[in-house]
PDB file of C-alpha atoms in Angstrom:
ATOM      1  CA  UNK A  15      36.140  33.647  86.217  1.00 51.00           C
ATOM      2  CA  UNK A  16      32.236  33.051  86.835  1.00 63.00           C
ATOM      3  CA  UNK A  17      30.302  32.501  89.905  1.00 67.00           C
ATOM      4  CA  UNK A  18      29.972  28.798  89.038  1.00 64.00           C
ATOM      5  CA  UNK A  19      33.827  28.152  88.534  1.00 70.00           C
ATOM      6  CA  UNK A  20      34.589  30.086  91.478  1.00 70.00           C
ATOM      7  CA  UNK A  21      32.237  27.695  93.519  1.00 72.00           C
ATOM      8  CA  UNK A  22      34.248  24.631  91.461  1.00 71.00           C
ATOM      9  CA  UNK A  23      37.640  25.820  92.863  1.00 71.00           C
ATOM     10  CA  UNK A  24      36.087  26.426  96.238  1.00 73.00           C
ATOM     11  CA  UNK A  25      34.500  22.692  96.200  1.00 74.00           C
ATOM     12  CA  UNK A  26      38.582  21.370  94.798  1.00 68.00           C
ATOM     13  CA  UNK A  27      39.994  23.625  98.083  1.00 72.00           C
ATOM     14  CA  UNK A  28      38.006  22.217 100.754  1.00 72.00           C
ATOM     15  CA  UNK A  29      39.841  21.142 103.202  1.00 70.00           C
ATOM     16  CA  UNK A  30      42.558  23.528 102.529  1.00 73.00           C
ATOM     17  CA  UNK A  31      43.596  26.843 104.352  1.00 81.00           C
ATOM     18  CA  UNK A  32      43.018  28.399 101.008  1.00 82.00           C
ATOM     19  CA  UNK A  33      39.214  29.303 101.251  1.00 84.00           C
ATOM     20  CA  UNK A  34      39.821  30.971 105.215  1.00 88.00           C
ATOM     21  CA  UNK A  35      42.707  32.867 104.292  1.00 90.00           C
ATOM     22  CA  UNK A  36      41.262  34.204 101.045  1.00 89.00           C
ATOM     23  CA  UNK A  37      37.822  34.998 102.990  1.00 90.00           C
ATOM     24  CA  UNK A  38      39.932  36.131 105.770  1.00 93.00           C
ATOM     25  CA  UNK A  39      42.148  38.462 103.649  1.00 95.00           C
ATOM     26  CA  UNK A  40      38.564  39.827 101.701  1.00 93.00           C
ATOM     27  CA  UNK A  41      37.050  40.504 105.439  1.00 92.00           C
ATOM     28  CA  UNK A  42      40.261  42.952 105.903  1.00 94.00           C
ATOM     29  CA  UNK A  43      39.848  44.487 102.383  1.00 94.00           C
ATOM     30  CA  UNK A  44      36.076  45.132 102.706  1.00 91.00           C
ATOM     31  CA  UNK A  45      36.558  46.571 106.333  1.00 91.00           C
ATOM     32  CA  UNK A  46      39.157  48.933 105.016  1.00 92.00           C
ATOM     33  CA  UNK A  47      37.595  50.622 102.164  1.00 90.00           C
ATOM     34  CA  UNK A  48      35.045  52.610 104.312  1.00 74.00           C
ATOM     35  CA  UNK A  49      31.339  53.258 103.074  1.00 70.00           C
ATOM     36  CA  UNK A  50      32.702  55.703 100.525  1.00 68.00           C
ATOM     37  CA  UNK A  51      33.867  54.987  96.908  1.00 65.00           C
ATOM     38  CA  UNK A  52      37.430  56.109  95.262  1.00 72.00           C
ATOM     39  CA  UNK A  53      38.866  55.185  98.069  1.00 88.00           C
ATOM     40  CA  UNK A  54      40.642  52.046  97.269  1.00 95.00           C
ATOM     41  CA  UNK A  55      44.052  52.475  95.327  1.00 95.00           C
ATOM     42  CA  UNK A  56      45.344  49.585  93.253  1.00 96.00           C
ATOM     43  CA  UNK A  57      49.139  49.029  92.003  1.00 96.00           C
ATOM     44  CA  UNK A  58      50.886  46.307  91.085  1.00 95.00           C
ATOM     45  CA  UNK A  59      54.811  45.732  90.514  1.00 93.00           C
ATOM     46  CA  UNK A  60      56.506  48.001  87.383  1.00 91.00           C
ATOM     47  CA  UNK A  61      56.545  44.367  85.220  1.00 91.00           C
ATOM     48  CA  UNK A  62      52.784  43.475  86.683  1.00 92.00           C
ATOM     49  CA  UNK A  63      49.463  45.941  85.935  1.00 93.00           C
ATOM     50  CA  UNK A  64      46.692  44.132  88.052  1.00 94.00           C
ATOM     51  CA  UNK A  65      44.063  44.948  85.226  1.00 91.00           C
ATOM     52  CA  UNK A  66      42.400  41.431  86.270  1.00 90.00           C
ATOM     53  CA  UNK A  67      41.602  42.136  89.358  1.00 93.00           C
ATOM     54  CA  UNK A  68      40.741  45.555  88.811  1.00 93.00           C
ATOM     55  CA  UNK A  69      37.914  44.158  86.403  1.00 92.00           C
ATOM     56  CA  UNK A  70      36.818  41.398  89.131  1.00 91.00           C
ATOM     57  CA  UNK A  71      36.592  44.022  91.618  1.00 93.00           C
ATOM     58  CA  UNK A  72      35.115  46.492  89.829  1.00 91.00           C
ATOM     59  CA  UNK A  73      32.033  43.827  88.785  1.00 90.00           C
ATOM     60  CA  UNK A  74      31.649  42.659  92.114  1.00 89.00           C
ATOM     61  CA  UNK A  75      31.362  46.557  93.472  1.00 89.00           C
ATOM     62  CA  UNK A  76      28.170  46.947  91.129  1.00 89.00           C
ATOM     63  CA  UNK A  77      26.745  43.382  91.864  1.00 86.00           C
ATOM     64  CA  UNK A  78      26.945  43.575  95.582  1.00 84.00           C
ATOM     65  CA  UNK A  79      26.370  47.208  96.041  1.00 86.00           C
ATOM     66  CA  UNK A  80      29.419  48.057  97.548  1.00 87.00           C
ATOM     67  CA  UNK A  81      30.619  50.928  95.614  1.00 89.00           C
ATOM     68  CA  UNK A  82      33.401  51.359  97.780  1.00 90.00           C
ATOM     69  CA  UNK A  83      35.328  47.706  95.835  1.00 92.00           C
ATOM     70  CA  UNK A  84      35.557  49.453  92.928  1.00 92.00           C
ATOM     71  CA  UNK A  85      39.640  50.589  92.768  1.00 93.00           C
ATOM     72  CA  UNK A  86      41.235  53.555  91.349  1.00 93.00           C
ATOM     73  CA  UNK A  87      44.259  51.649  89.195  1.00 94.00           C
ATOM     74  CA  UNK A  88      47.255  53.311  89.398  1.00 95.00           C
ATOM     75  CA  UNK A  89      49.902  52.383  86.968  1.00 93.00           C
ATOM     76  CA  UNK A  90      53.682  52.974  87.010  1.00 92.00           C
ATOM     77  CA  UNK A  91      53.182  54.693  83.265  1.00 89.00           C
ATOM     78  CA  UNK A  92      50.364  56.522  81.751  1.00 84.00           C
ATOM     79  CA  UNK A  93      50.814  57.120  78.209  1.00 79.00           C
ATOM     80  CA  UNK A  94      51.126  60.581  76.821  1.00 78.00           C
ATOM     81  CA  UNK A  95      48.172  62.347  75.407  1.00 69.00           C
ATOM     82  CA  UNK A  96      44.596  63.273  75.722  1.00 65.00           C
ATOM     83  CA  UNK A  97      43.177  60.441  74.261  1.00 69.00           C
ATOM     84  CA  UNK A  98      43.955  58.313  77.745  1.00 71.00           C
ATOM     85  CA  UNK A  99      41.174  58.222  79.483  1.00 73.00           C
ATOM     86  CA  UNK A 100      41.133  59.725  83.072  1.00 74.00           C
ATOM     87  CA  UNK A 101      40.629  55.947  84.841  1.00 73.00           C
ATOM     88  CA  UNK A 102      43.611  54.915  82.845  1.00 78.00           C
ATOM     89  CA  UNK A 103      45.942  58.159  83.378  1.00 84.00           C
ATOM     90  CA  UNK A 104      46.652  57.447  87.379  1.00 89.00           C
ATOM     91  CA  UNK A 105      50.324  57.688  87.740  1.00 91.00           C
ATOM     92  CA  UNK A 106      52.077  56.769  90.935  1.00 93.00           C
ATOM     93  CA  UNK A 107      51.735  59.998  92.136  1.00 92.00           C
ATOM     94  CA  UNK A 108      48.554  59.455  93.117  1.00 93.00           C
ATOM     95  CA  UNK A 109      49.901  57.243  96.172  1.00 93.00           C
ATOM     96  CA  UNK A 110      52.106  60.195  97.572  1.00 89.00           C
ATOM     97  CA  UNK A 111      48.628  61.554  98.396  1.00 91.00           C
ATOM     98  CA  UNK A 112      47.192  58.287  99.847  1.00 92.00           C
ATOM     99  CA  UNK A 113      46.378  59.011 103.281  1.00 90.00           C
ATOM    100  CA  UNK A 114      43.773  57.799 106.217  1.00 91.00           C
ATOM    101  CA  UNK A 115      40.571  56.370 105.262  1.00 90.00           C
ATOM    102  CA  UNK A 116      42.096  55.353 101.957  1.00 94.00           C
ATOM    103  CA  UNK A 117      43.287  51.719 101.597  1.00 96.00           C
ATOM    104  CA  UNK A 118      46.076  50.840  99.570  1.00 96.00           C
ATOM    105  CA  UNK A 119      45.802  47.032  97.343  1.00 97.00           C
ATOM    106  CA  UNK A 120      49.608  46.136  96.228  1.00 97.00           C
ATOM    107  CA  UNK A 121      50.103  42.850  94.031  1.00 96.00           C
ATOM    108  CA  UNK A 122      53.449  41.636  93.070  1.00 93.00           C
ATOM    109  CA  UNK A 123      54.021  38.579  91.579  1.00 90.00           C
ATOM    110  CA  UNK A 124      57.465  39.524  91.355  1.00 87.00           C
ATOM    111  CA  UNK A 125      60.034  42.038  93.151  1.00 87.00           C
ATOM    112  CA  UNK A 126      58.277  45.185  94.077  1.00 90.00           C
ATOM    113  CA  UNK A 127      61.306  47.389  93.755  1.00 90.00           C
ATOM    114  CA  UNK A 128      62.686  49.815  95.672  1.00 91.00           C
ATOM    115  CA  UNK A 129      60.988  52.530  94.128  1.00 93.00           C
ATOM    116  CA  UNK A 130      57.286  50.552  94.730  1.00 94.00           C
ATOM    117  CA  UNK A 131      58.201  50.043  98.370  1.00 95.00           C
ATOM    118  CA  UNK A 132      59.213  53.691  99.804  1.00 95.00           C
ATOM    119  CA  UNK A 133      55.730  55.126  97.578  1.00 95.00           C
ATOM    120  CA  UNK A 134      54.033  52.257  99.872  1.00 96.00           C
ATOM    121  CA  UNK A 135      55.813  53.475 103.036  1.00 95.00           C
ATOM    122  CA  UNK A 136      55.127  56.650 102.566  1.00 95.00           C
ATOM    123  CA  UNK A 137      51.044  55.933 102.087  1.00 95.00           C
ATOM    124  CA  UNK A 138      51.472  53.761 104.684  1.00 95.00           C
ATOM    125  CA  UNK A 139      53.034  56.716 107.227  1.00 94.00           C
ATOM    126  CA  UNK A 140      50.484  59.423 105.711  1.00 93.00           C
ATOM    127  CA  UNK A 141      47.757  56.383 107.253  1.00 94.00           C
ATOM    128  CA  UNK A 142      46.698  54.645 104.268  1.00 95.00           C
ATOM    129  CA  UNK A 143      45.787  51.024 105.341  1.00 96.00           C
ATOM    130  CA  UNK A 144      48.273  48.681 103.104  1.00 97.00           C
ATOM    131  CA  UNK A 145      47.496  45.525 101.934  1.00 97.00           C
ATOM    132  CA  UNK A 146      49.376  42.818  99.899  1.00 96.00           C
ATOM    133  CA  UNK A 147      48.844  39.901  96.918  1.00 95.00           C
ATOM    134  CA  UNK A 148      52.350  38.743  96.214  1.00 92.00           C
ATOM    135  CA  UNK A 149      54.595  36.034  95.150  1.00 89.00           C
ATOM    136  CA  UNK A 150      56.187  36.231  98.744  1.00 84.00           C
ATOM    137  CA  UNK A 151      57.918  39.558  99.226  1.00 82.00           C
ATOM    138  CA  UNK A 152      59.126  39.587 102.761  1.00 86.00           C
ATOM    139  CA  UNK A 153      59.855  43.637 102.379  1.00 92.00           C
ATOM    140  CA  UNK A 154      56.716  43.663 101.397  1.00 93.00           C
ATOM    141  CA  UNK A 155      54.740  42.172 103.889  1.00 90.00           C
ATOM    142  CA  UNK A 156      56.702  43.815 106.364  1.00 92.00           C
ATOM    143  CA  UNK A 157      54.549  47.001 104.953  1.00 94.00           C
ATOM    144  CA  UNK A 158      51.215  45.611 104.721  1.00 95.00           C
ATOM    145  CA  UNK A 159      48.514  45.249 107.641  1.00 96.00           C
ATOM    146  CA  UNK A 160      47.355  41.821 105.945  1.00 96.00           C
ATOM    147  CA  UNK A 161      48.852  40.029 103.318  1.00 95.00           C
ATOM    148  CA  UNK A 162      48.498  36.789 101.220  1.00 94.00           C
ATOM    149  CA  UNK A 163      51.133  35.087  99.201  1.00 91.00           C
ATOM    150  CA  UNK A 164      51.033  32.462  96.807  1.00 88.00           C
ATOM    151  CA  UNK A 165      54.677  31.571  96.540  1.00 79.00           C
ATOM    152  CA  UNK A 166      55.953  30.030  92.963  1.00 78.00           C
ATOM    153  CA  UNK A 167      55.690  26.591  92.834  1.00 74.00           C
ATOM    154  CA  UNK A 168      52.723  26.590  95.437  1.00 74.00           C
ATOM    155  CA  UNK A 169      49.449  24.970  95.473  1.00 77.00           C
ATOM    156  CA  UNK A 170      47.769  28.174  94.124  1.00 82.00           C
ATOM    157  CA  UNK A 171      49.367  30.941  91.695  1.00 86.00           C
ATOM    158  CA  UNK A 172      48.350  34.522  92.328  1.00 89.00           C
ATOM    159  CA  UNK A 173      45.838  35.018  89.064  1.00 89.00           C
ATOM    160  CA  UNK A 174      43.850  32.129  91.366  1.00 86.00           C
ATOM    161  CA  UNK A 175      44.289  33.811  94.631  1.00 88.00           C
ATOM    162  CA  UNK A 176      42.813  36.846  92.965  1.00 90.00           C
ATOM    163  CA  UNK A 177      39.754  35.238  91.503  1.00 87.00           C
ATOM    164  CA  UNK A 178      39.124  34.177  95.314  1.00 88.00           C
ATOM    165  CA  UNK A 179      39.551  37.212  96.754  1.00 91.00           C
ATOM    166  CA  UNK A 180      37.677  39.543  94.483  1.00 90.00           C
ATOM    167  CA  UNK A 181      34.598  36.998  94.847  1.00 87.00           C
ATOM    168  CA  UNK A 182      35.055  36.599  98.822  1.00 87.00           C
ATOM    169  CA  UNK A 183      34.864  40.627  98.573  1.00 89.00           C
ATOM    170  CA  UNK A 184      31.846  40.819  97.145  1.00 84.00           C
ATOM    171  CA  UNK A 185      29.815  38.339  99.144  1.00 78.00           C
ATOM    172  CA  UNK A 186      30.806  37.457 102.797  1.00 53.00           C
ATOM    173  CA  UNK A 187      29.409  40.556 104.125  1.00 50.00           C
ATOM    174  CA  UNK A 188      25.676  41.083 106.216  1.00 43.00           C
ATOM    175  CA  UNK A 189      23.098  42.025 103.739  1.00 43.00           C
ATOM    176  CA  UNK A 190      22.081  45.763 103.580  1.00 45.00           C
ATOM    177  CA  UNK A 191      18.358  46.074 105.708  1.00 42.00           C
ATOM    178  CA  UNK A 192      15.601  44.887 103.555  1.00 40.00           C
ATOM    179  CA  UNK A 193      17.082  43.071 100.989  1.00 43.00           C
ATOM    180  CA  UNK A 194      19.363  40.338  99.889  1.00 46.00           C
ATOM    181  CA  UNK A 195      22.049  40.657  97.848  1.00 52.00           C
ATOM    182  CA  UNK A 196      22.345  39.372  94.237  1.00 52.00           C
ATOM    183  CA  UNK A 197      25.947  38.291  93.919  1.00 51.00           C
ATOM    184  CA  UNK A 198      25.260  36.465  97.704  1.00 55.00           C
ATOM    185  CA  UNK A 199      22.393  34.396  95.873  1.00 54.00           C
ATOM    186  CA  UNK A 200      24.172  34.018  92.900  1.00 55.00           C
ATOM    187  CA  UNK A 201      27.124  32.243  94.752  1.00 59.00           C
ATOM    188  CA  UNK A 202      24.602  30.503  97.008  1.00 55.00           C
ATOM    189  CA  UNK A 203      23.159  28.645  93.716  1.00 54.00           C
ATOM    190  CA  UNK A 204      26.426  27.975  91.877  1.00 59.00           C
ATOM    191  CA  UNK A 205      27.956  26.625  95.156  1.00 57.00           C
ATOM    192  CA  UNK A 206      24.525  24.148  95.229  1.00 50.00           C
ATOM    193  CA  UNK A 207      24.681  23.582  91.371  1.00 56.00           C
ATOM    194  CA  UNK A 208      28.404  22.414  91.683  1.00 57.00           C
ATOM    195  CA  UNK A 209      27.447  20.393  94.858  1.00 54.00           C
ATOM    196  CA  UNK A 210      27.194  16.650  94.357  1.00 57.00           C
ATOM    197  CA  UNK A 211      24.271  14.913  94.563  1.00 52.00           C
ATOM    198  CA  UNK A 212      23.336  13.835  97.798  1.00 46.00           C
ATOM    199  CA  UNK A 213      23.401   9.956  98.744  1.00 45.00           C
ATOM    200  CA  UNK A 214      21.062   7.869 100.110  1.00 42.00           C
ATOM    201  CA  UNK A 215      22.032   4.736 101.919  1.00 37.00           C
TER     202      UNK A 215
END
């Protein structure tokens, strides 16, 4: 999703709690990844790989200069061979090593599992900061230190909430000294280009 349809669905939520609590839940994302990159694990449930988001984030890392958004995905199988290439081959192993200053990014549409849930305990207790995109997994928010759920049936699905996050991430945060950020005045003009006109009485 573009910076202009981003600033479409923004101008369609107004009003809502939507565009807080996605800004809000971006704020806690951004604050938890630290200045330093590869520090940001992201898993989703065994039926759901997060690829999406992994792209979104990954773009607005480079745009905004924030290294530190760009996620290590870590997938509940890595196919055999050499030919997989080392971003791809992350098993959930990786997570039994999470630990402080790492943050750990869950999203579940669906049931977690079991198995998800104690490897996100267990980065949790080895003081990995957990957060949560879901469906509306009680167990699982019971984990996180922030989470956001777009329940079925709800206003918003969870590709959406996604899309708003991974664009809040990127842009609600002070400019570094001496300059201004792209992606911040690339939102700033799609959110004026989708504005209506202004009336004159």
């Amino acid at each position: 999703m573009d910076a202009v349809r981003v600033a479409l669905l923004r101008e369609v939520l107004a009003g809502t709690e939507w565009l807080q609590a996605t800004r809000r839940f971006a704020g806690s994302l951004r604050a938890s990844v630290g200045p330093r990159a590869g520090g940001l694990l992201l898993v989703g449930s065994e039926a759901y790989e997060p690829w999406h988001l992994a792209a979104h984030l990954d773009d607005e890392a480079a745009w905004s200069g924030l290294p530190e958004l760009s996620p290590t995905l870590v997938r509940h199988r890595v196919p055999e061979g050499t030919a997989v290439p080392a971003h791809l081959a992350v098993g959930l192993g990786r997570l039994e090593r999470a630990g402080r200053g790492e943050t750990l990014l869950v999203v579940a549409p669906d049931d977690p599992g079991s198995g998800l849930l104690e490897r996100v305990n267990d980065a949790r207790r080895g003081g990995a900061t957990v957060l949560a995109l879901d469906g509306g997994a009680t167990e699982l928010h019971a984990l996180a230190h922030d989470a956001l759920s777009a329940p079925e049936g709800g206003e918003l699905d969870l590709d959406t909430l996604q899309h708003l996050v991974s664009a809040a991430a990127g842009e609600n945060s002070l400019p570094r000294p001496g300059r201004r950020r792209f992606q911040d005045r690339l939102a700033r003009l799609a959110e004026h280009l989708a504005a209506p006109p202004p009336t004159h009485w």
